[in-house]
Tab-separated table of C-alpha atoms and ligand atoms in Angstrom:
chain	number	residue	atom	x	y	z
A	1	MET	CA	14.282	-40.160	45.868
A	2	THR	CA	12.173	-40.089	49.078
A	3	PRO	CA	9.633	-37.515	49.215
A	4	GLN	CA	11.677	-35.787	51.976
A	5	ALA	CA	14.638	-35.470	49.609
A	6	ARG	CA	16.390	-32.178	49.514
A	7	VAL	CA	17.118	-31.552	45.564
A	8	VAL	CA	19.349	-28.589	44.766
A	9	ALA	CA	19.764	-27.472	41.305
A	10	LEU	CA	22.591	-25.457	40.211
A	11	THR	CA	22.395	-24.027	36.892
A	12	GLY	CA	24.082	-22.296	34.104
A	13	ALA	CA	23.665	-20.382	30.612
A	14	GLY	CA	23.001	-23.967	28.999
A	15	ILE	CA	19.547	-24.258	30.674
A	16	SER	CA	18.473	-20.993	28.898
A	17	ALA	CA	19.989	-21.882	25.633
A	18	ALA	CA	16.580	-23.223	24.136
A	19	SER	CA	14.931	-20.050	25.193
A	20	GLY	CA	17.128	-18.141	22.534
A	21	ILE	CA	19.721	-16.792	25.061
A	22	PRO	CA	23.201	-17.730	24.131
A	23	THR	CA	25.684	-19.152	26.480
A	24	PHE	CA	29.023	-17.631	27.237
A	25	ARG	CA	31.680	-20.127	26.246
A	26	GLY	CA	31.411	-22.247	23.120
A	27	LYS	CA	29.259	-21.728	19.983
A	28	GLY	CA	27.755	-18.584	19.891
A	29	GLY	CA	29.431	-17.449	23.067
A	30	LEU	CA	31.282	-14.370	21.696
A	31	TYR	CA	29.545	-11.038	21.122
A	32	LYS	CA	31.667	-8.909	18.257
A	33	ASN	CA	34.631	-11.296	18.787
A	34	LEU	CA	34.389	-10.658	22.429
A	35	HIS	CA	34.411	-13.097	24.989
A	36	ALA	CA	32.808	-12.992	28.583
A	37	GLN	CA	36.105	-12.398	30.025
A	38	ASP	CA	36.673	-9.221	27.758
A	39	LEU	CA	33.277	-7.576	28.697
A	40	ALA	CA	32.149	-8.992	32.057
A	41	THR	CA	34.868	-7.370	34.190
A	42	PRO	CA	35.170	-3.822	36.197
A	43	GLU	CA	38.206	-3.002	33.907
A	44	ALA	CA	36.393	-3.368	30.635
A	45	PHE	CA	33.357	-1.456	31.824
A	46	ALA	CA	36.017	1.452	33.190
A	47	ARG	CA	37.725	1.311	29.724
A	48	ASP	CA	34.954	1.194	27.437
A	49	PRO	CA	31.270	1.603	29.198
A	50	ALA	CA	29.520	2.154	25.827
A	51	THR	CA	30.648	-1.376	24.673
A	52	VAL	CA	29.802	-3.097	27.871
A	53	TRP	CA	26.280	-1.473	28.021
A	54	GLU	CA	25.782	-2.344	24.324
A	55	TRP	CA	26.111	-5.863	25.143
A	56	TYR	CA	23.773	-5.813	28.024
A	57	GLY	CA	21.321	-3.854	25.631
A	58	TRP	CA	21.651	-6.466	23.132
A	59	ARG	CA	21.069	-9.580	26.041
A	60	ARG	CA	18.254	-7.745	27.278
A	61	ASP	CA	16.409	-7.356	24.079
A	62	LEU	CA	16.954	-11.303	23.655
A	63	VAL	CA	15.821	-12.049	27.199
A	64	ARG	CA	12.584	-9.509	27.142
A	65	ARG	CA	11.477	-11.723	24.396
A	66	ALA	CA	12.419	-15.003	25.748
A	67	ARG	CA	9.962	-17.528	27.902
A	68	PRO	CA	11.204	-20.308	30.261
A	69	ASN	CA	11.565	-23.554	28.135
A	70	ALA	CA	10.879	-27.228	29.191
A	71	ALA	CA	14.008	-27.286	31.322
A	72	HIS	CA	12.894	-24.441	33.557
A	73	ARG	CA	9.361	-25.945	33.609
A	74	ALA	CA	10.650	-29.403	34.591
A	75	LEU	CA	12.703	-28.256	37.653
A	76	ARG	CA	9.359	-26.415	38.710
A	77	GLU	CA	7.405	-29.662	38.262
A	78	LEU	CA	10.296	-31.666	40.163
A	79	SER	CA	9.625	-29.321	43.035
A	80	GLU	CA	5.854	-30.364	43.040
A	81	LEU	CA	7.323	-34.100	43.328
A	82	VAL	CA	10.121	-33.875	45.783
A	83	GLY	CA	10.105	-32.676	49.418
A	84	ARG	CA	11.860	-29.622	48.528
A	85	LEU	CA	13.853	-28.117	45.790
A	86	ASP	CA	16.046	-24.950	45.625
A	87	ILE	CA	17.618	-23.494	42.742
A	88	ILE	CA	21.243	-21.700	42.814
A	89	THR	CA	21.711	-19.990	39.340
A	90	GLN	CA	24.356	-18.148	37.851
A	91	ASN	CA	21.872	-16.915	35.293
A	92	VAL	CA	20.718	-13.266	35.302
A	93	ASP	CA	17.784	-13.870	32.853
A	94	GLY	CA	15.098	-14.175	35.480
A	95	LEU	CA	13.629	-17.196	33.780
A	96	HIS	CA	13.474	-19.513	36.786
A	97	GLU	CA	11.647	-16.940	38.541
A	98	GLN	CA	8.989	-17.045	35.873
A	99	THR	CA	8.216	-20.634	36.470
A	100	GLY	CA	8.761	-20.499	40.075
A	101	LEU	CA	8.972	-23.231	42.420
A	102	ALA	CA	6.600	-25.336	44.673
A	103	GLY	CA	6.598	-25.559	48.287
A	104	GLU	CA	9.457	-23.953	50.475
A	105	GLY	CA	12.255	-23.834	48.055
A	106	GLY	CA	13.825	-20.812	46.815
A	107	ILE	CA	16.098	-19.536	44.175
A	108	VAL	CA	19.390	-17.925	44.845
A	109	ARG	CA	20.761	-15.703	42.167
A	110	LEU	CA	24.668	-15.604	42.398
A	111	HIS	CA	25.382	-12.993	39.898
A	112	GLY	CA	22.846	-10.672	40.055
A	113	SER	CA	20.130	-9.654	37.650
A	114	LEU	CA	19.768	-8.208	34.123
A	115	TRP	CA	17.066	-5.897	35.203
A	116	ARG	CA	18.863	-3.928	37.992
A	117	MET	CA	21.604	-1.312	37.860
A	118	ARG	CA	23.713	0.196	40.432
A	119	CYS	CA	25.420	4.050	40.573
A	120	THR	CA	29.203	3.619	40.203
A	121	ARG	CA	29.413	6.924	42.384
A	122	CYS	CA	26.921	6.513	45.166
A	123	GLY	CA	25.980	3.050	45.026
A	124	ARG	CA	22.073	3.264	44.585
A	125	GLU	CA	20.637	0.271	43.031
A	126	VAL	CA	17.435	0.361	40.929
A	127	GLU	CA	15.489	-1.667	38.939
A	128	ASP	CA	15.388	-0.720	35.197
A	129	ARG	CA	13.602	-2.566	32.329
A	130	SER	CA	14.149	0.008	29.868
A	131	ALA	CA	14.625	-1.065	26.484
A	132	GLY	CA	17.963	1.279	25.875
A	133	PRO	CA	19.256	1.373	23.308
A	134	TYR	CA	22.583	2.029	25.193
A	135	PRO	CA	24.930	3.746	23.583
A	136	PRO	CA	24.772	6.693	22.719
A	137	ASP	CA	22.687	7.643	25.941
A	138	LEU	CA	24.563	5.840	28.931
A	139	PRO	CA	22.242	5.671	31.924
A	140	HIS	CA	23.039	8.224	35.019
A	141	CYS	CA	22.037	8.309	38.475
A	142	SER	CA	20.273	11.257	39.925
A	143	CYS	CA	23.654	12.115	41.763
A	144	GLY	CA	25.314	12.311	37.970
A	145	GLY	CA	27.251	8.897	38.558
A	146	LEU	CA	27.248	6.480	35.659
A	147	MET	CA	25.015	3.576	36.247
A	148	ARG	CA	26.535	-0.104	35.627
A	149	PRO	CA	24.728	-3.547	35.571
A	150	ALA	CA	23.983	-4.711	38.817
A	151	VAL	CA	25.507	-8.014	38.191
A	152	VAL	CA	28.778	-9.612	39.392
A	153	TRP	CA	31.760	-9.377	37.246
A	154	PHE	CA	35.284	-11.325	37.194
A	155	GLY	CA	37.223	-10.135	40.404
A	156	GLU	CA	34.099	-8.899	41.948
A	157	GLN	CA	32.809	-10.314	45.194
A	158	LEU	CA	29.493	-12.297	45.206
A	159	ALA	CA	26.916	-11.061	47.778
A	160	SER	CA	27.850	-12.406	51.069
A	161	GLU	CA	24.013	-13.520	51.914
A	162	ASP	CA	23.719	-15.366	48.745
A	163	LEU	CA	27.285	-17.091	48.923
A	164	ASP	CA	25.949	-18.094	52.575
A	165	GLU	CA	22.674	-19.427	51.427
A	166	ALA	CA	23.959	-21.161	48.536
A	167	GLY	CA	26.439	-22.525	50.837
A	168	ALA	CA	24.010	-23.778	53.151
A	169	LEU	CA	21.629	-25.489	50.524
A	170	THR	CA	24.321	-27.034	48.938
A	171	ARG	CA	25.625	-28.661	52.299
A	172	HIS	CA	22.038	-29.992	53.116
A	173	ALA	CA	21.363	-31.269	49.469
A	174	ASP	CA	20.548	-35.056	48.955
A	175	VAL	CA	20.536	-34.682	45.313
A	176	PHE	CA	22.591	-32.043	43.559
A	177	LEU	CA	21.763	-31.504	39.855
A	178	VAL	CA	24.189	-29.460	38.033
A	179	VAL	CA	22.469	-28.262	34.833
A	180	GLY	CA	23.919	-26.343	31.671
A	181	THR	CA	27.275	-25.095	33.103
A	182	SER	CA	30.663	-25.570	32.129
A	183	ALA	CA	31.466	-25.379	35.763
A	184	VAL	CA	34.759	-23.438	35.282
A	185	VAL	CA	33.515	-20.141	37.010
A	186	TYR	CA	34.228	-20.118	40.881
A	187	PRO	CA	32.996	-19.830	43.252
A	188	ALA	CA	29.820	-21.276	41.742
A	189	ALA	CA	31.708	-24.385	40.326
A	190	GLY	CA	33.110	-25.136	43.934
A	191	PHE	CA	29.559	-25.946	44.982
A	192	LEU	CA	29.919	-29.377	43.091
A	193	GLY	CA	32.473	-30.738	45.201
A	194	LEU	CA	30.916	-29.433	48.332
A	195	ALA	CA	27.868	-30.959	47.843
A	196	SER	CA	29.656	-34.410	46.961
A	197	GLN	CA	31.728	-34.131	50.201
A	198	GLN	CA	28.717	-33.561	52.194
A	199	GLY	CA	27.071	-36.856	50.844
A	200	ALA	CA	24.853	-35.668	48.064
A	201	PHE	CA	24.360	-37.665	44.814
A	202	VAL	CA	25.627	-35.070	42.110
A	203	ALA	CA	24.099	-35.709	38.693
A	204	GLU	CA	25.193	-33.527	35.568
A	205	PHE	CA	22.788	-32.747	32.802
A	206	ASN	CA	24.797	-31.095	29.887
A	207	LEU	CA	25.093	-31.160	26.310
A	208	GLU	CA	28.736	-32.646	27.032
A	209	ALA	CA	30.776	-34.038	29.925
A	210	ALA	CA	31.517	-30.720	31.314
A	211	ALA	CA	32.140	-30.909	35.064
A	212	SER	CA	34.915	-33.244	35.660
A	213	GLY	CA	36.013	-35.189	38.776
A	214	PRO	CA	34.778	-38.184	40.965
A	215	GLU	CA	32.148	-36.105	42.525
A	216	ILE	CA	29.864	-36.527	39.353
A	217	GLY	CA	27.805	-39.441	40.282
A	218	LEU	CA	25.706	-39.680	36.857
A	219	ARG	CA	26.141	-38.028	33.588
A	220	VAL	CA	23.088	-37.480	31.447
A	221	THR	CA	24.191	-35.939	28.192
A	222	GLY	CA	21.741	-34.195	26.059
A	223	PRO	CA	19.721	-30.845	25.971
A	224	SER	CA	18.379	-30.270	29.395
A	225	GLU	CA	15.244	-29.148	27.751
A	226	GLU	CA	14.928	-32.719	27.135
A	227	THR	CA	16.599	-34.574	29.770
A	228	LEU	CA	15.184	-32.786	32.535
A	229	PRO	CA	11.553	-33.644	31.436
A	230	ALA	CA	12.566	-37.231	31.013
A	231	LEU	CA	13.718	-37.198	34.617
A	232	VAL	CA	10.332	-35.762	35.680
A	233	ASP	CA	8.533	-38.538	33.879
A	234	ALA	CA	10.821	-41.051	35.414
A	235	VAL	CA	10.137	-39.657	38.994
A	236	ARG	CA	6.404	-39.684	38.469
A	237	LYS	CA	6.435	-43.252	36.846
A	238	ARG	CA	8.247	-44.239	40.093
A	239	ARG	CA	5.636	-42.415	42.262
A	240	LYS	CA	2.898	-44.156	40.599
A	241	VAL	CA	4.203	-47.953	41.373
B	1	BJW	C1	23.559	-27.086	27.330
B	1	BJW	C2	22.719	-26.583	26.726
B	1	BJW	C3	21.657	-27.231	26.497
B	1	BJW	C4	24.319	-25.719	26.290
B	1	BJW	N1	21.293	-28.291	27.754
B	1	BJW	N2	23.320	-27.964	28.485
B	1	BJW	C5	39.452	-20.398	42.186
B	1	BJW	C6	40.013	-20.721	40.778
B	1	BJW	C7	40.266	-20.201	39.635
B	1	BJW	C8	39.692	-18.793	39.509
B	1	BJW	C9	38.683	-18.153	40.544
B	1	BJW	C10	38.692	-19.008	41.687
B	1	BJW	N3	38.034	-18.145	42.670
B	1	BJW	C11	37.737	-16.910	42.028
B	1	BJW	C12	38.392	-17.199	40.498
B	1	BJW	C13	38.091	-16.023	39.572
B	1	BJW	C14	37.029	-16.027	38.765
B	1	BJW	C15	37.046	-17.207	38.157
B	1	BJW	O1	36.221	-18.311	38.311
B	1	BJW	N4	37.583	-17.400	36.969
B	1	BJW	C16	37.662	-18.649	35.963
B	1	BJW	C17	37.043	-18.484	34.662
B	1	BJW	C18	38.742	-19.254	36.083
B	1	BJW	N5	36.013	-15.858	39.653
B	1	BJW	C19	35.407	-14.528	40.032
B	1	BJW	O2	36.186	-13.480	39.777
B	1	BJW	C20	34.060	-14.429	40.651
B	1	BJW	N6	34.416	-13.444	42.057
B	1	BJW	C21	35.287	-14.129	43.052
B	1	BJW	O3	35.258	-15.416	43.174
B	1	BJW	O4	35.334	-13.062	43.940
B	1	BJW	C22	36.460	-13.410	44.958
B	1	BJW	C23	37.674	-13.382	43.929
B	1	BJW	C24	37.945	-12.785	43.218
B	1	BJW	C25	39.427	-12.600	42.655
B	1	BJW	C26	40.130	-13.638	42.725
B	1	BJW	C27	39.862	-14.554	43.655
B	1	BJW	C28	38.663	-14.379	44.423
B	1	BJW	C29	33.148	-13.930	39.908
B	1	BJW	C30	32.630	-14.613	38.748
B	1	BJW	C31	31.403	-13.977	38.070
B	1	BJW	C32	31.155	-14.464	36.846
B	1	BJW	N7	30.408	-13.437	35.999
B	1	BJW	C33	29.833	-13.869	34.947
B	1	BJW	C34	28.823	-12.685	34.158
B	1	BJW	C35	27.606	-12.438	35.141
B	1	BJW	C36	26.985	-11.275	34.674
B	1	BJW	C37	26.487	-11.474	33.308
B	1	BJW	O5	25.598	-12.549	32.820
B	1	BJW	O6	26.749	-10.791	32.526
B	1	BJW	O7	28.905	-14.873	35.228
B	1	BJW	S1	30.958	-14.523	33.541
B	1	BJW	C38	29.821	-16.020	33.108
B	1	BJW	O8	30.316	-17.079	33.435
B	1	BJW	C39	28.442	-15.568	33.748
B	1	BJW	C40	28.072	-16.800	33.824
B	1	BJW	O9	26.979	-17.194	35.168
B	1	BJW	C41	29.129	-17.456	34.291
B	1	BJW	C42	29.263	-19.077	33.940
B	1	BJW	O10	29.147	-19.443	32.718
B	1	BJW	P1	27.944	-20.638	32.593
B	1	BJW	O11	26.731	-20.386	33.102
B	1	BJW	O12	28.592	-22.021	33.081
B	1	BJW	O13	28.016	-20.547	31.287
B	1	BJW	P2	28.805	-21.360	29.988
B	1	BJW	O14	28.853	-20.387	28.682
B	1	BJW	O15	30.418	-21.215	30.303
B	1	BJW	O16	28.563	-22.820	29.707
B	1	BJW	C43	27.303	-23.223	29.377
B	1	BJW	C44	27.140	-24.801	29.440
B	1	BJW	O17	25.889	-25.104	28.870
B	1	BJW	C45	27.999	-25.528	28.654
B	1	BJW	O18	28.749	-26.775	29.355
B	1	BJW	C46	27.255	-26.089	27.201
B	1	BJW	O19	27.806	-27.563	27.065
B	1	BJW	C47	25.933	-26.291	28.085
B	1	BJW	N8	24.751	-26.119	27.339
B	1	BJW	N9	23.317	-25.879	25.937
B	1	BJW	C48	22.215	-28.629	28.372
B	1	BJW	N10	20.403	-27.133	25.631
B	2	ZN	ZN1	24.422	7.662	42.274
């Protein structure tokens, strides 16, 4: 990596696993036998808002107690070593924001925030860090409408400014790190191909080979809380030569 390299990291639930936050798919990914596809949809919320809010209440409790792990910290350290590092995250837990980034890099949150909610009637969006528990009392807006988590569910559009920003970052990346994501959920998964088409070197950091296709230039298999710090060490050593 040259000092001017632009590094972009696309992250998913796996980067927060070591902070005690379960991933969506695979081991521990079920909530009361329900899959993400059964809960993270507007239809599920319309049918049974109490169960969906219960899931979010449970996750809020876990995230409230969670701290960034060595993988989040490694991305921060890498941002100090390279010219510019930006993060495109699918996570709603806010752990990247806690470590922050050095320099001009930013964090694009594609799927919203666990700590915001939006009125289903008037669209008002507010920050909400309350403990709940939900149910029995579901949160309501001052207009009387039912509040929902301000996140992006299946079948919903991502915010166009987030998509545009993530697209621009991806197109300008020299190195594109894909960390802890199964890379099956679009449009996030499409950024790998875009990065590669635009000439970036794409490296996957995952417990297993997740993303498929010729766009993956390097696979680093293992927990990202170990492999990303090892990458930072390697970059640091090279710099000292
Ligand atoms: C470790 C580890 C460790 C574990 N170290 N690794 C094109 C083709 C096909 C379908 C579509 C398409 N375009 C759109 C769609 C439909 C749909 C979609 O993609 N469906 C697929 C499932 C097929 N997409 C959408 O609906 C999106 N909207 C959209 O595109 O609008 C336009 C449109 C609509 C309808 C039709 C067509 C166009 C919206 C997607 C929103 C996803 N929302 C959720 C919930 C967010 C809120 C919340 O968190 O509550 O986002 S679902 C869930 O999946 C969450 C995640 O961000 C997302 C991705 O999951 P992620 O992060 O990859 O986690 P996992 O669990 O899947 O993987 C963890 C990985 O970590 C694993 O690989 C492990 O091995 C690894 N790991 N420990 C390193 N220690
Ligand atoms: Zn309202």
